[in-house]
């Protein structure tokens, strides 16, 4: 059965020198989403879907509904991240939908900043492309209520490196380090991030 275009989801997967990085976490989210949204009980395995190019560093986007819709490969170029515009919006993104119009509109409102930090109901959630964490004392904390529960975030929670906590906009004034977490960036630390209100 074909899934309508507006209901498609996707996984962004890092491929490095022929290795599909952290496929277990991507498989888990993909199959959980398929079950919760479509009732699909057959489990798919990205290792049987992705053709891992033996050389280089690629971003692979697997779009899917009940079944796989498309597999695309792109070269990856990392953007610069230092400044973040803080924007408050009551938006929802519980599943990794291909339709990111609400998030894209927020990103396009960043003005001169490198990205946005999205505030929902007074609490810090995510940037437009990544979960976030802040360094506090001798630990890293991550918002307890992100827009999307990312695979990299989950991996670092499972390892004990991250602790969940509700984080307010005012809390950001006290952090000198933050990290962006996603499949491509992994745990990308930013010293002295600049927050624009």
Short mmCIF file of N, CA and C in Angstrom, two decimals:
data_model
loop_
_atom_site.label_atom_id
_atom_site.label_comp_id
_atom_site.label_asym_id
_atom_site.label_seq_id
_atom_site.Cartn_x
_atom_site.Cartn_y
_atom_site.Cartn_z
N UNK A 1 0.84 -1.19 0.00
CA UNK A 1 0.00 0.00 0.00
C UNK A 1 0.88 1.25 0.00
N UNK A 2 0.59 2.21 -0.85
CA UNK A 2 1.38 3.42 -0.93
C UNK A 2 0.96 4.41 0.15
N UNK A 3 1.97 5.04 0.78
CA UNK A 3 1.72 6.06 1.80
C UNK A 3 1.62 7.40 1.10
N UNK A 4 0.60 8.22 1.43
CA UNK A 4 0.53 9.56 0.82
C UNK A 4 1.81 10.35 1.07
N UNK A 5 2.19 11.15 0.08
CA UNK A 5 3.45 11.91 0.15
C UNK A 5 3.58 12.73 1.43
N UNK A 6 2.49 13.37 1.88
CA UNK A 6 2.56 14.24 3.05
C UNK A 6 2.74 13.46 4.35
N UNK A 7 2.54 12.13 4.31
CA UNK A 7 2.67 11.31 5.52
C UNK A 7 3.99 10.55 5.58
N UNK A 8 4.87 10.73 4.59
CA UNK A 8 6.14 10.01 4.58
C UNK A 8 7.05 10.49 5.70
N UNK A 9 7.84 9.57 6.20
CA UNK A 9 8.87 9.87 7.19
C UNK A 9 10.23 9.63 6.56
N UNK A 10 11.29 9.95 7.31
CA UNK A 10 12.62 9.65 6.77
C UNK A 10 13.62 9.42 7.89
N UNK A 11 14.68 8.74 7.54
CA UNK A 11 15.86 8.57 8.39
C UNK A 11 17.05 9.16 7.65
N UNK A 12 17.85 9.94 8.36
CA UNK A 12 19.12 10.41 7.82
C UNK A 12 20.21 9.54 8.42
N UNK A 13 20.97 8.89 7.57
CA UNK A 13 21.94 7.90 8.02
C UNK A 13 23.33 8.29 7.51
N UNK A 14 24.30 8.23 8.40
CA UNK A 14 25.68 8.51 8.01
C UNK A 14 26.32 7.25 7.46
N UNK A 15 26.99 7.41 6.31
CA UNK A 15 27.77 6.31 5.73
C UNK A 15 29.22 6.76 5.66
N UNK A 16 30.09 5.98 6.26
CA UNK A 16 31.50 6.34 6.25
C UNK A 16 32.33 5.12 5.83
N UNK A 17 33.00 5.27 4.69
CA UNK A 17 33.87 4.21 4.16
C UNK A 17 33.18 2.85 4.16
N UNK A 18 31.96 2.83 3.66
CA UNK A 18 31.23 1.58 3.51
C UNK A 18 30.49 1.11 4.75
N UNK A 19 30.60 1.84 5.85
CA UNK A 19 29.91 1.44 7.08
C UNK A 19 28.67 2.29 7.30
N UNK A 20 27.54 1.65 7.58
CA UNK A 20 26.31 2.34 7.93
C UNK A 20 26.37 2.59 9.43
N UNK A 21 26.50 3.85 9.83
CA UNK A 21 26.79 4.18 11.22
C UNK A 21 25.53 4.13 12.08
N UNK A 22 25.61 3.38 13.17
CA UNK A 22 24.54 3.28 14.19
C UNK A 22 23.19 2.86 13.60
N UNK A 23 23.25 1.89 12.70
CA UNK A 23 22.01 1.43 12.05
C UNK A 23 20.99 0.88 13.03
N UNK A 24 21.43 0.32 14.16
CA UNK A 24 20.50 -0.28 15.12
C UNK A 24 19.49 0.75 15.63
N UNK A 25 19.97 1.95 15.96
CA UNK A 25 19.08 3.00 16.47
C UNK A 25 18.14 3.52 15.38
N UNK A 26 18.64 3.62 14.16
CA UNK A 26 17.77 4.05 13.05
C UNK A 26 16.71 2.99 12.76
N UNK A 27 17.11 1.72 12.75
CA UNK A 27 16.15 0.64 12.54
C UNK A 27 15.05 0.68 13.60
N UNK A 28 15.46 0.88 14.84
CA UNK A 28 14.49 0.89 15.94
C UNK A 28 13.47 2.00 15.76
N UNK A 29 13.93 3.22 15.46
CA UNK A 29 12.99 4.32 15.29
C UNK A 29 12.10 4.11 14.06
N UNK A 30 12.70 3.70 12.96
CA UNK A 30 11.93 3.49 11.74
C UNK A 30 10.83 2.45 11.96
N UNK A 31 11.17 1.34 12.55
CA UNK A 31 10.18 0.27 12.73
C UNK A 31 9.15 0.62 13.80
N UNK A 32 9.55 1.34 14.83
CA UNK A 32 8.59 1.80 15.83
C UNK A 32 7.60 2.79 15.21
N UNK A 33 8.10 3.72 14.40
CA UNK A 33 7.23 4.68 13.72
C UNK A 33 6.26 3.99 12.77
N UNK A 34 6.76 3.04 12.02
CA UNK A 34 5.90 2.30 11.08
C UNK A 34 4.80 1.56 11.82
N UNK A 35 5.14 1.00 12.98
CA UNK A 35 4.13 0.29 13.76
C UNK A 35 3.10 1.26 14.34
N UNK A 36 3.58 2.35 14.95
CA UNK A 36 2.67 3.28 15.62
C UNK A 36 1.77 4.03 14.63
N UNK A 37 2.29 4.36 13.46
CA UNK A 37 1.52 5.16 12.51
C UNK A 37 0.74 4.32 11.50
N UNK A 38 1.28 3.17 11.11
CA UNK A 38 0.66 2.39 10.05
C UNK A 38 0.27 0.97 10.46
N UNK A 39 0.63 0.59 11.69
CA UNK A 39 0.33 -0.77 12.13
C UNK A 39 1.21 -1.83 11.50
N UNK A 40 2.34 -1.42 10.89
CA UNK A 40 3.24 -2.37 10.21
C UNK A 40 3.98 -3.22 11.24
N UNK A 41 3.89 -4.52 11.11
CA UNK A 41 4.57 -5.41 12.05
C UNK A 41 5.81 -6.09 11.43
N UNK A 42 5.95 -5.99 10.11
CA UNK A 42 7.17 -6.53 9.48
C UNK A 42 8.31 -5.56 9.72
N UNK A 43 9.42 -6.07 10.21
CA UNK A 43 10.56 -5.20 10.53
C UNK A 43 11.47 -5.07 9.31
N UNK A 44 11.85 -3.83 9.02
CA UNK A 44 12.79 -3.56 7.94
C UNK A 44 14.17 -3.34 8.53
N UNK A 45 15.21 -3.66 7.76
CA UNK A 45 16.59 -3.50 8.19
C UNK A 45 17.32 -2.62 7.17
N UNK A 46 17.81 -1.49 7.62
CA UNK A 46 18.49 -0.55 6.71
C UNK A 46 19.71 -1.17 6.05
N UNK A 47 20.32 -2.16 6.67
CA UNK A 47 21.48 -2.81 6.05
C UNK A 47 21.09 -3.54 4.77
N UNK A 48 19.81 -3.89 4.63
CA UNK A 48 19.34 -4.56 3.42
C UNK A 48 18.78 -3.57 2.39
N UNK A 49 18.73 -2.30 2.77
CA UNK A 49 18.12 -1.27 1.93
C UNK A 49 19.16 -0.30 1.37
N UNK A 50 20.15 0.04 2.20
CA UNK A 50 21.17 1.01 1.83
C UNK A 50 22.34 0.29 1.15
N UNK A 51 22.83 0.88 0.07
CA UNK A 51 24.01 0.38 -0.61
C UNK A 51 25.20 1.19 -0.10
N UNK A 52 25.97 0.65 0.86
CA UNK A 52 27.05 1.46 1.44
C UNK A 52 28.23 1.64 0.50
N UNK A 53 28.39 2.85 0.02
CA UNK A 53 29.50 3.17 -0.89
C UNK A 53 30.81 2.93 -0.14
N UNK A 54 31.77 2.22 -0.75
CA UNK A 54 32.96 1.80 0.00
C UNK A 54 33.93 2.91 0.36
N UNK A 55 33.83 4.08 -0.27
CA UNK A 55 34.79 5.15 0.02
C UNK A 55 34.04 6.43 0.37
N UNK A 56 34.65 7.25 1.22
CA UNK A 56 34.12 8.58 1.48
C UNK A 56 33.08 8.64 2.57
N UNK A 57 32.41 9.79 2.60
CA UNK A 57 31.53 10.18 3.69
C UNK A 57 30.25 10.72 3.07
N UNK A 58 29.13 10.04 3.28
CA UNK A 58 27.88 10.41 2.63
C UNK A 58 26.74 10.54 3.62
N UNK A 59 25.76 11.35 3.24
CA UNK A 59 24.48 11.42 3.95
C UNK A 59 23.47 10.64 3.12
N UNK A 60 22.84 9.68 3.74
CA UNK A 60 21.82 8.88 3.06
C UNK A 60 20.46 9.21 3.66
N UNK A 61 19.49 9.50 2.80
CA UNK A 61 18.13 9.77 3.27
C UNK A 61 17.22 8.65 2.78
N UNK A 62 16.64 7.95 3.74
CA UNK A 62 15.70 6.87 3.44
C UNK A 62 14.31 7.37 3.80
N UNK A 63 13.45 7.58 2.80
CA UNK A 63 12.08 8.00 3.07
C UNK A 63 11.18 6.77 3.03
N UNK A 64 10.19 6.78 3.91
CA UNK A 64 9.38 5.56 4.07
C UNK A 64 8.00 5.88 4.64
N UNK A 65 7.11 4.94 4.44
CA UNK A 65 5.80 4.92 5.08
C UNK A 65 5.65 3.51 5.60
N UNK A 66 4.63 2.80 5.11
CA UNK A 66 4.52 1.39 5.47
C UNK A 66 5.71 0.61 4.91
N UNK A 67 6.18 1.02 3.74
CA UNK A 67 7.34 0.40 3.11
C UNK A 67 8.32 1.51 2.69
N UNK A 68 9.45 1.13 2.16
CA UNK A 68 10.46 2.10 1.72
C UNK A 68 9.95 2.83 0.48
N UNK A 69 10.08 4.13 0.49
CA UNK A 69 9.66 4.97 -0.64
C UNK A 69 10.85 5.31 -1.55
N UNK A 70 11.96 5.76 -0.95
CA UNK A 70 13.14 6.15 -1.75
C UNK A 70 14.39 6.10 -0.88
N UNK A 71 15.52 5.87 -1.54
CA UNK A 71 16.83 5.92 -0.88
C UNK A 71 17.70 6.85 -1.70
N UNK A 72 18.19 7.93 -1.07
CA UNK A 72 18.97 8.94 -1.78
C UNK A 72 20.30 9.17 -1.06
N UNK A 73 21.31 9.53 -1.86
CA UNK A 73 22.66 9.72 -1.31
C UNK A 73 23.14 11.13 -1.66
N UNK A 74 23.75 11.79 -0.67
CA UNK A 74 24.23 13.16 -0.86
C UNK A 74 25.61 13.31 -0.23
N UNK A 75 26.48 14.12 -0.84
CA UNK A 75 27.73 14.46 -0.14
C UNK A 75 27.38 15.30 1.08
N UNK A 76 28.19 15.21 2.11
CA UNK A 76 27.89 15.97 3.33
C UNK A 76 28.91 17.07 3.53
N UNK A 77 28.41 18.29 3.71
CA UNK A 77 29.26 19.44 4.03
C UNK A 77 28.70 20.04 5.32
N UNK A 78 29.54 20.11 6.33
CA UNK A 78 29.08 20.61 7.62
C UNK A 78 28.94 22.12 7.60
N UNK A 79 27.84 22.61 8.15
CA UNK A 79 27.62 24.06 8.27
C UNK A 79 28.32 24.59 9.51
N UNK A 80 28.46 25.91 9.54
CA UNK A 80 29.03 26.59 10.72
C UNK A 80 27.89 26.84 11.71
N UNK A 81 28.18 26.60 12.99
CA UNK A 81 27.20 26.86 14.04
C UNK A 81 27.87 27.62 15.18
N UNK A 82 27.39 28.83 15.43
CA UNK A 82 27.89 29.59 16.58
C UNK A 82 26.78 30.43 17.21
N UNK A 83 25.90 30.96 16.36
CA UNK A 83 24.83 31.83 16.86
C UNK A 83 23.47 31.21 16.61
N UNK A 84 22.56 31.42 17.57
CA UNK A 84 21.25 30.80 17.52
C UNK A 84 20.18 31.82 17.90
N UNK A 85 19.21 32.01 17.01
CA UNK A 85 18.09 32.88 17.34
C UNK A 85 17.06 32.06 18.12
N UNK A 86 16.62 32.59 19.25
CA UNK A 86 15.64 31.91 20.09
C UNK A 86 14.24 32.33 19.66
N UNK A 87 13.44 31.34 19.24
CA UNK A 87 12.09 31.61 18.76
C UNK A 87 11.09 30.72 19.49
N UNK A 88 10.02 31.31 19.96
CA UNK A 88 8.99 30.54 20.66
C UNK A 88 7.84 30.24 19.71
N UNK A 89 7.54 28.93 19.54
CA UNK A 89 6.42 28.50 18.71
C UNK A 89 5.87 27.21 19.30
N UNK A 90 4.56 27.06 19.26
CA UNK A 90 3.93 25.84 19.75
C UNK A 90 3.73 24.89 18.56
N UNK A 91 4.83 24.25 18.17
CA UNK A 91 4.74 23.32 17.03
C UNK A 91 4.99 21.89 17.51
N UNK A 92 4.60 20.94 16.66
CA UNK A 92 4.72 19.53 17.00
C UNK A 92 5.54 18.83 15.91
N UNK A 93 6.42 17.92 16.34
CA UNK A 93 7.20 17.13 15.37
C UNK A 93 7.62 15.83 16.06
N UNK A 94 6.62 15.07 16.51
CA UNK A 94 6.89 13.85 17.28
C UNK A 94 7.49 12.74 16.43
N UNK A 95 7.21 12.76 15.15
CA UNK A 95 7.76 11.76 14.22
C UNK A 95 8.59 12.50 13.18
N UNK A 96 9.56 11.80 12.60
CA UNK A 96 10.49 12.44 11.66
C UNK A 96 9.87 12.47 10.26
N UNK A 97 8.89 13.36 10.11
CA UNK A 97 8.19 13.50 8.84
C UNK A 97 9.06 14.20 7.81
N UNK A 98 8.91 13.79 6.55
CA UNK A 98 9.58 14.45 5.45
C UNK A 98 9.07 15.88 5.28
N UNK A 99 7.81 16.12 5.61
CA UNK A 99 7.23 17.46 5.59
C UNK A 99 7.67 18.21 6.85
N UNK A 100 8.60 19.16 6.68
CA UNK A 100 9.13 19.95 7.79
C UNK A 100 8.80 21.44 7.60
N UNK A 101 7.66 21.74 7.01
CA UNK A 101 7.33 23.12 6.66
C UNK A 101 7.37 24.06 7.86
N UNK A 102 6.80 23.65 8.99
CA UNK A 102 6.79 24.51 10.18
C UNK A 102 8.21 24.81 10.65
N UNK A 103 9.06 23.79 10.66
CA UNK A 103 10.44 23.97 11.11
C UNK A 103 11.23 24.80 10.10
N UNK A 104 11.00 24.56 8.82
CA UNK A 104 11.69 25.34 7.78
C UNK A 104 11.33 26.82 7.86
N UNK A 105 10.06 27.12 8.17
CA UNK A 105 9.66 28.52 8.33
C UNK A 105 10.40 29.18 9.49
N UNK A 106 10.57 28.45 10.57
CA UNK A 106 11.32 29.00 11.71
C UNK A 106 12.78 29.22 11.33
N UNK A 107 13.37 28.25 10.64
CA UNK A 107 14.76 28.40 10.21
C UNK A 107 14.92 29.63 9.32
N UNK A 108 13.97 29.87 8.45
CA UNK A 108 14.04 31.03 7.56
C UNK A 108 13.82 32.35 8.28
N UNK A 109 13.44 32.30 9.56
CA UNK A 109 13.28 33.51 10.37
C UNK A 109 14.51 33.79 11.24
N UNK A 110 15.60 33.08 10.98
CA UNK A 110 16.78 33.20 11.85
C UNK A 110 17.55 34.50 11.64
N UNK A 111 17.27 35.25 10.57
CA UNK A 111 18.01 36.48 10.23
C UNK A 111 19.48 36.16 10.07
N UNK A 112 20.35 36.80 10.87
CA UNK A 112 21.79 36.61 10.68
C UNK A 112 22.35 35.43 11.49
N UNK A 113 21.52 34.78 12.29
CA UNK A 113 21.98 33.66 13.11
C UNK A 113 22.24 32.43 12.23
N UNK A 114 23.02 31.50 12.77
CA UNK A 114 23.33 30.26 12.04
C UNK A 114 22.18 29.27 12.07
N UNK A 115 21.41 29.30 13.14
CA UNK A 115 20.26 28.39 13.27
C UNK A 115 19.32 28.98 14.31
N UNK A 116 18.26 28.25 14.62
CA UNK A 116 17.30 28.69 15.63
C UNK A 116 17.26 27.67 16.77
N UNK A 117 16.90 28.14 17.94
CA UNK A 117 16.53 27.26 19.04
C UNK A 117 15.05 27.47 19.26
N UNK A 118 14.30 26.38 19.22
CA UNK A 118 12.84 26.45 19.27
C UNK A 118 12.38 26.25 20.72
N UNK A 119 11.60 27.23 21.20
CA UNK A 119 11.04 27.18 22.54
C UNK A 119 9.57 26.80 22.42
N UNK A 120 9.14 25.83 23.20
CA UNK A 120 7.74 25.42 23.19
C UNK A 120 7.23 25.41 24.63
N UNK A 121 6.17 26.18 24.88
CA UNK A 121 5.58 26.29 26.21
C UNK A 121 6.63 26.67 27.26
N UNK A 122 7.50 27.61 26.86
CA UNK A 122 8.49 28.15 27.78
C UNK A 122 9.74 27.32 27.96
N UNK A 123 9.83 26.17 27.28
CA UNK A 123 10.98 25.28 27.47
C UNK A 123 11.76 25.09 26.18
N UNK A 124 13.07 24.97 26.32
CA UNK A 124 13.97 24.72 25.19
C UNK A 124 13.68 23.32 24.64
N UNK A 125 13.64 23.22 23.29
CA UNK A 125 13.44 21.91 22.65
C UNK A 125 14.67 21.56 21.80
N UNK A 126 14.69 21.96 20.54
CA UNK A 126 15.73 21.57 19.59
C UNK A 126 16.13 22.77 18.72
N UNK A 127 17.14 22.57 17.89
CA UNK A 127 17.39 23.49 16.78
C UNK A 127 16.58 22.99 15.59
N UNK A 128 16.76 23.60 14.43
CA UNK A 128 16.00 23.16 13.25
C UNK A 128 16.46 21.80 12.74
N UNK A 129 17.70 21.40 13.09
CA UNK A 129 18.22 20.15 12.53
C UNK A 129 18.77 19.18 13.57
N UNK A 130 18.75 19.57 14.84
CA UNK A 130 19.44 18.72 15.81
C UNK A 130 18.82 18.84 17.20
N UNK A 131 18.96 17.75 17.97
CA UNK A 131 18.74 17.84 19.40
C UNK A 131 19.91 18.62 19.99
N UNK A 132 19.74 19.10 21.20
CA UNK A 132 20.80 19.90 21.81
C UNK A 132 21.08 19.43 23.23
N UNK A 133 22.27 19.77 23.70
CA UNK A 133 22.67 19.52 25.08
C UNK A 133 23.50 20.70 25.55
N UNK A 134 23.50 20.91 26.86
CA UNK A 134 24.27 21.99 27.46
C UNK A 134 25.15 21.42 28.56
N UNK A 135 26.34 22.01 28.69
CA UNK A 135 27.27 21.56 29.72
C UNK A 135 26.97 22.30 31.01
N UNK A 136 26.72 21.54 32.07
CA UNK A 136 26.38 22.12 33.36
C UNK A 136 27.22 21.42 34.44
N UNK A 137 28.15 22.17 35.02
CA UNK A 137 29.02 21.57 36.03
C UNK A 137 29.86 20.47 35.43
N UNK A 138 29.64 19.23 35.88
CA UNK A 138 30.42 18.10 35.35
C UNK A 138 29.55 17.16 34.52
N UNK A 139 28.43 17.68 33.99
CA UNK A 139 27.54 16.81 33.21
C UNK A 139 26.96 17.55 32.02
N UNK A 140 26.42 16.77 31.10
CA UNK A 140 25.70 17.32 29.96
C UNK A 140 24.21 17.07 30.17
N UNK A 141 23.40 18.12 30.00
CA UNK A 141 21.96 17.98 30.14
C UNK A 141 21.30 18.24 28.79
N UNK A 142 20.19 17.55 28.55
CA UNK A 142 19.45 17.71 27.30
C UNK A 142 17.99 17.95 27.63
N UNK A 143 17.29 18.75 26.83
CA UNK A 143 15.88 19.02 27.13
C UNK A 143 15.07 17.74 27.31
N UNK A 144 14.27 17.73 28.37
CA UNK A 144 13.44 16.56 28.67
C UNK A 144 12.30 16.40 27.67
N UNK A 145 11.93 17.51 27.00
CA UNK A 145 10.81 17.46 26.05
C UNK A 145 11.23 18.03 24.70
N UNK A 146 12.07 17.28 23.94
CA UNK A 146 12.48 17.75 22.62
C UNK A 146 11.33 17.67 21.64
N UNK A 147 11.49 18.36 20.51
CA UNK A 147 10.49 18.19 19.44
C UNK A 147 10.52 16.76 18.92
N UNK A 148 11.73 16.24 18.73
CA UNK A 148 11.92 14.89 18.20
C UNK A 148 12.94 14.16 19.05
N UNK A 149 12.63 12.94 19.42
CA UNK A 149 13.58 12.14 20.19
C UNK A 149 14.54 11.47 19.21
N UNK A 150 15.68 12.12 19.00
CA UNK A 150 16.62 11.68 17.98
C UNK A 150 17.39 10.44 18.37
N UNK A 151 17.95 9.77 17.37
CA UNK A 151 18.69 8.53 17.61
C UNK A 151 20.02 8.80 18.32
N UNK A 152 20.70 9.89 17.97
CA UNK A 152 21.97 10.20 18.62
C UNK A 152 21.73 10.59 20.07
N UNK A 153 20.70 11.41 20.30
CA UNK A 153 20.32 11.77 21.67
C UNK A 153 20.05 10.52 22.49
N UNK A 154 19.28 9.57 21.93
CA UNK A 154 18.95 8.35 22.66
C UNK A 154 20.20 7.54 22.96
N UNK A 155 21.10 7.48 22.01
CA UNK A 155 22.34 6.71 22.20
C UNK A 155 23.16 7.25 23.36
N UNK A 156 23.24 8.60 23.45
CA UNK A 156 24.02 9.20 24.54
C UNK A 156 23.28 9.14 25.87
N UNK A 157 21.95 9.14 25.84
CA UNK A 157 21.19 8.88 27.07
C UNK A 157 21.46 7.46 27.56
N UNK A 158 21.43 6.51 26.63
CA UNK A 158 21.67 5.11 26.99
C UNK A 158 23.08 4.91 27.57
N UNK A 159 24.04 5.68 27.07
CA UNK A 159 25.42 5.53 27.53
C UNK A 159 25.66 6.21 28.88
N UNK A 160 24.71 7.05 29.31
CA UNK A 160 24.86 7.77 30.58
C UNK A 160 25.55 9.12 30.45
N UNK A 161 25.97 9.50 29.24
CA UNK A 161 26.64 10.79 29.07
C UNK A 161 25.65 11.95 29.22
N UNK A 162 24.41 11.73 28.82
CA UNK A 162 23.38 12.78 28.87
C UNK A 162 22.39 12.51 29.99
N UNK A 163 21.89 13.61 30.57
CA UNK A 163 20.81 13.55 31.56
C UNK A 163 19.71 14.47 31.07
N UNK A 164 18.46 14.02 31.16
CA UNK A 164 17.32 14.84 30.75
C UNK A 164 16.94 15.82 31.85
N UNK A 165 16.58 17.05 31.42
CA UNK A 165 16.10 18.05 32.36
C UNK A 165 15.30 19.10 31.61
N UNK A 166 14.28 19.66 32.25
CA UNK A 166 13.57 20.79 31.66
C UNK A 166 14.49 22.00 31.69
N UNK A 167 14.62 22.69 30.55
CA UNK A 167 15.55 23.82 30.41
C UNK A 167 14.75 25.02 29.92
N UNK A 168 14.84 26.12 30.66
CA UNK A 168 14.12 27.35 30.27
C UNK A 168 15.03 28.25 29.44
N UNK A 169 14.44 29.26 28.83
CA UNK A 169 15.23 30.22 28.05
C UNK A 169 16.25 30.90 28.96
N UNK A 170 15.85 31.28 30.17
CA UNK A 170 16.77 31.95 31.09
C UNK A 170 17.96 31.06 31.47
N UNK A 171 17.75 29.76 31.50
CA UNK A 171 18.85 28.84 31.81
C UNK A 171 19.99 28.98 30.80
N UNK A 172 19.66 29.30 29.56
CA UNK A 172 20.69 29.36 28.51
C UNK A 172 21.73 30.45 28.80
N UNK A 173 21.38 31.43 29.63
CA UNK A 173 22.32 32.49 29.97
C UNK A 173 23.53 31.96 30.72
N UNK A 174 23.41 30.80 31.33
CA UNK A 174 24.46 30.29 32.22
C UNK A 174 25.33 29.20 31.58
N UNK A 175 25.08 28.88 30.31
CA UNK A 175 25.84 27.80 29.67
C UNK A 175 26.93 28.36 28.77
N UNK A 176 28.15 27.87 28.94
CA UNK A 176 29.24 28.31 28.08
C UNK A 176 29.57 27.28 26.99
N UNK A 177 28.93 26.11 27.08
CA UNK A 177 29.13 25.08 26.06
C UNK A 177 27.77 24.46 25.73
N UNK A 178 27.56 24.23 24.45
CA UNK A 178 26.40 23.45 24.03
C UNK A 178 26.85 22.43 23.00
N UNK A 179 26.02 21.46 22.74
CA UNK A 179 26.34 20.46 21.72
C UNK A 179 25.12 20.24 20.85
N UNK A 180 25.37 20.04 19.57
CA UNK A 180 24.33 19.65 18.63
C UNK A 180 24.44 18.14 18.42
N UNK A 181 23.30 17.47 18.42
CA UNK A 181 23.30 16.01 18.31
C UNK A 181 22.40 15.59 17.15
N UNK A 182 23.00 14.98 16.15
CA UNK A 182 22.23 14.31 15.11
C UNK A 182 23.12 13.26 14.44
N UNK A 183 22.55 12.53 13.51
CA UNK A 183 23.27 11.41 12.91
C UNK A 183 24.55 11.84 12.21
N UNK A 184 24.53 13.01 11.59
CA UNK A 184 25.70 13.46 10.84
C UNK A 184 26.73 14.15 11.73
N UNK A 185 26.27 14.98 12.66
CA UNK A 185 27.17 15.74 13.53
C UNK A 185 27.68 14.91 14.70
N UNK A 186 26.96 13.87 15.07
CA UNK A 186 27.18 13.08 16.27
C UNK A 186 27.02 14.00 17.49
N UNK A 187 28.09 14.28 18.23
CA UNK A 187 28.02 15.14 19.43
C UNK A 187 28.95 16.32 19.18
N UNK A 188 28.44 17.34 18.52
CA UNK A 188 29.27 18.47 18.06
C UNK A 188 29.24 19.58 19.10
N UNK A 189 30.37 19.79 19.77
CA UNK A 189 30.45 20.76 20.87
C UNK A 189 30.75 22.16 20.33
N UNK A 190 30.02 23.14 20.85
CA UNK A 190 30.22 24.55 20.48
C UNK A 190 30.61 25.32 21.74
N UNK A 191 31.76 25.95 21.71
CA UNK A 191 32.22 26.77 22.83
C UNK A 191 31.62 28.16 22.72
N UNK A 192 31.15 28.69 23.83
CA UNK A 192 30.60 30.05 23.90
C UNK A 192 29.57 30.34 22.79
N UNK A 193 28.52 29.55 22.73
CA UNK A 193 27.47 29.82 21.74
C UNK A 193 26.82 31.16 22.01
N UNK A 194 26.34 31.81 20.95
CA UNK A 194 25.69 33.11 21.09
C UNK A 194 24.20 32.95 20.85
N UNK A 195 23.41 33.38 21.83
CA UNK A 195 21.96 33.26 21.76
C UNK A 195 21.35 34.64 21.50
N UNK A 196 20.55 34.73 20.46
CA UNK A 196 19.96 36.00 20.05
C UNK A 196 18.46 35.93 20.32
N UNK A 197 17.96 36.91 21.06
CA UNK A 197 16.54 36.91 21.42
C UNK A 197 15.77 37.89 20.57
#
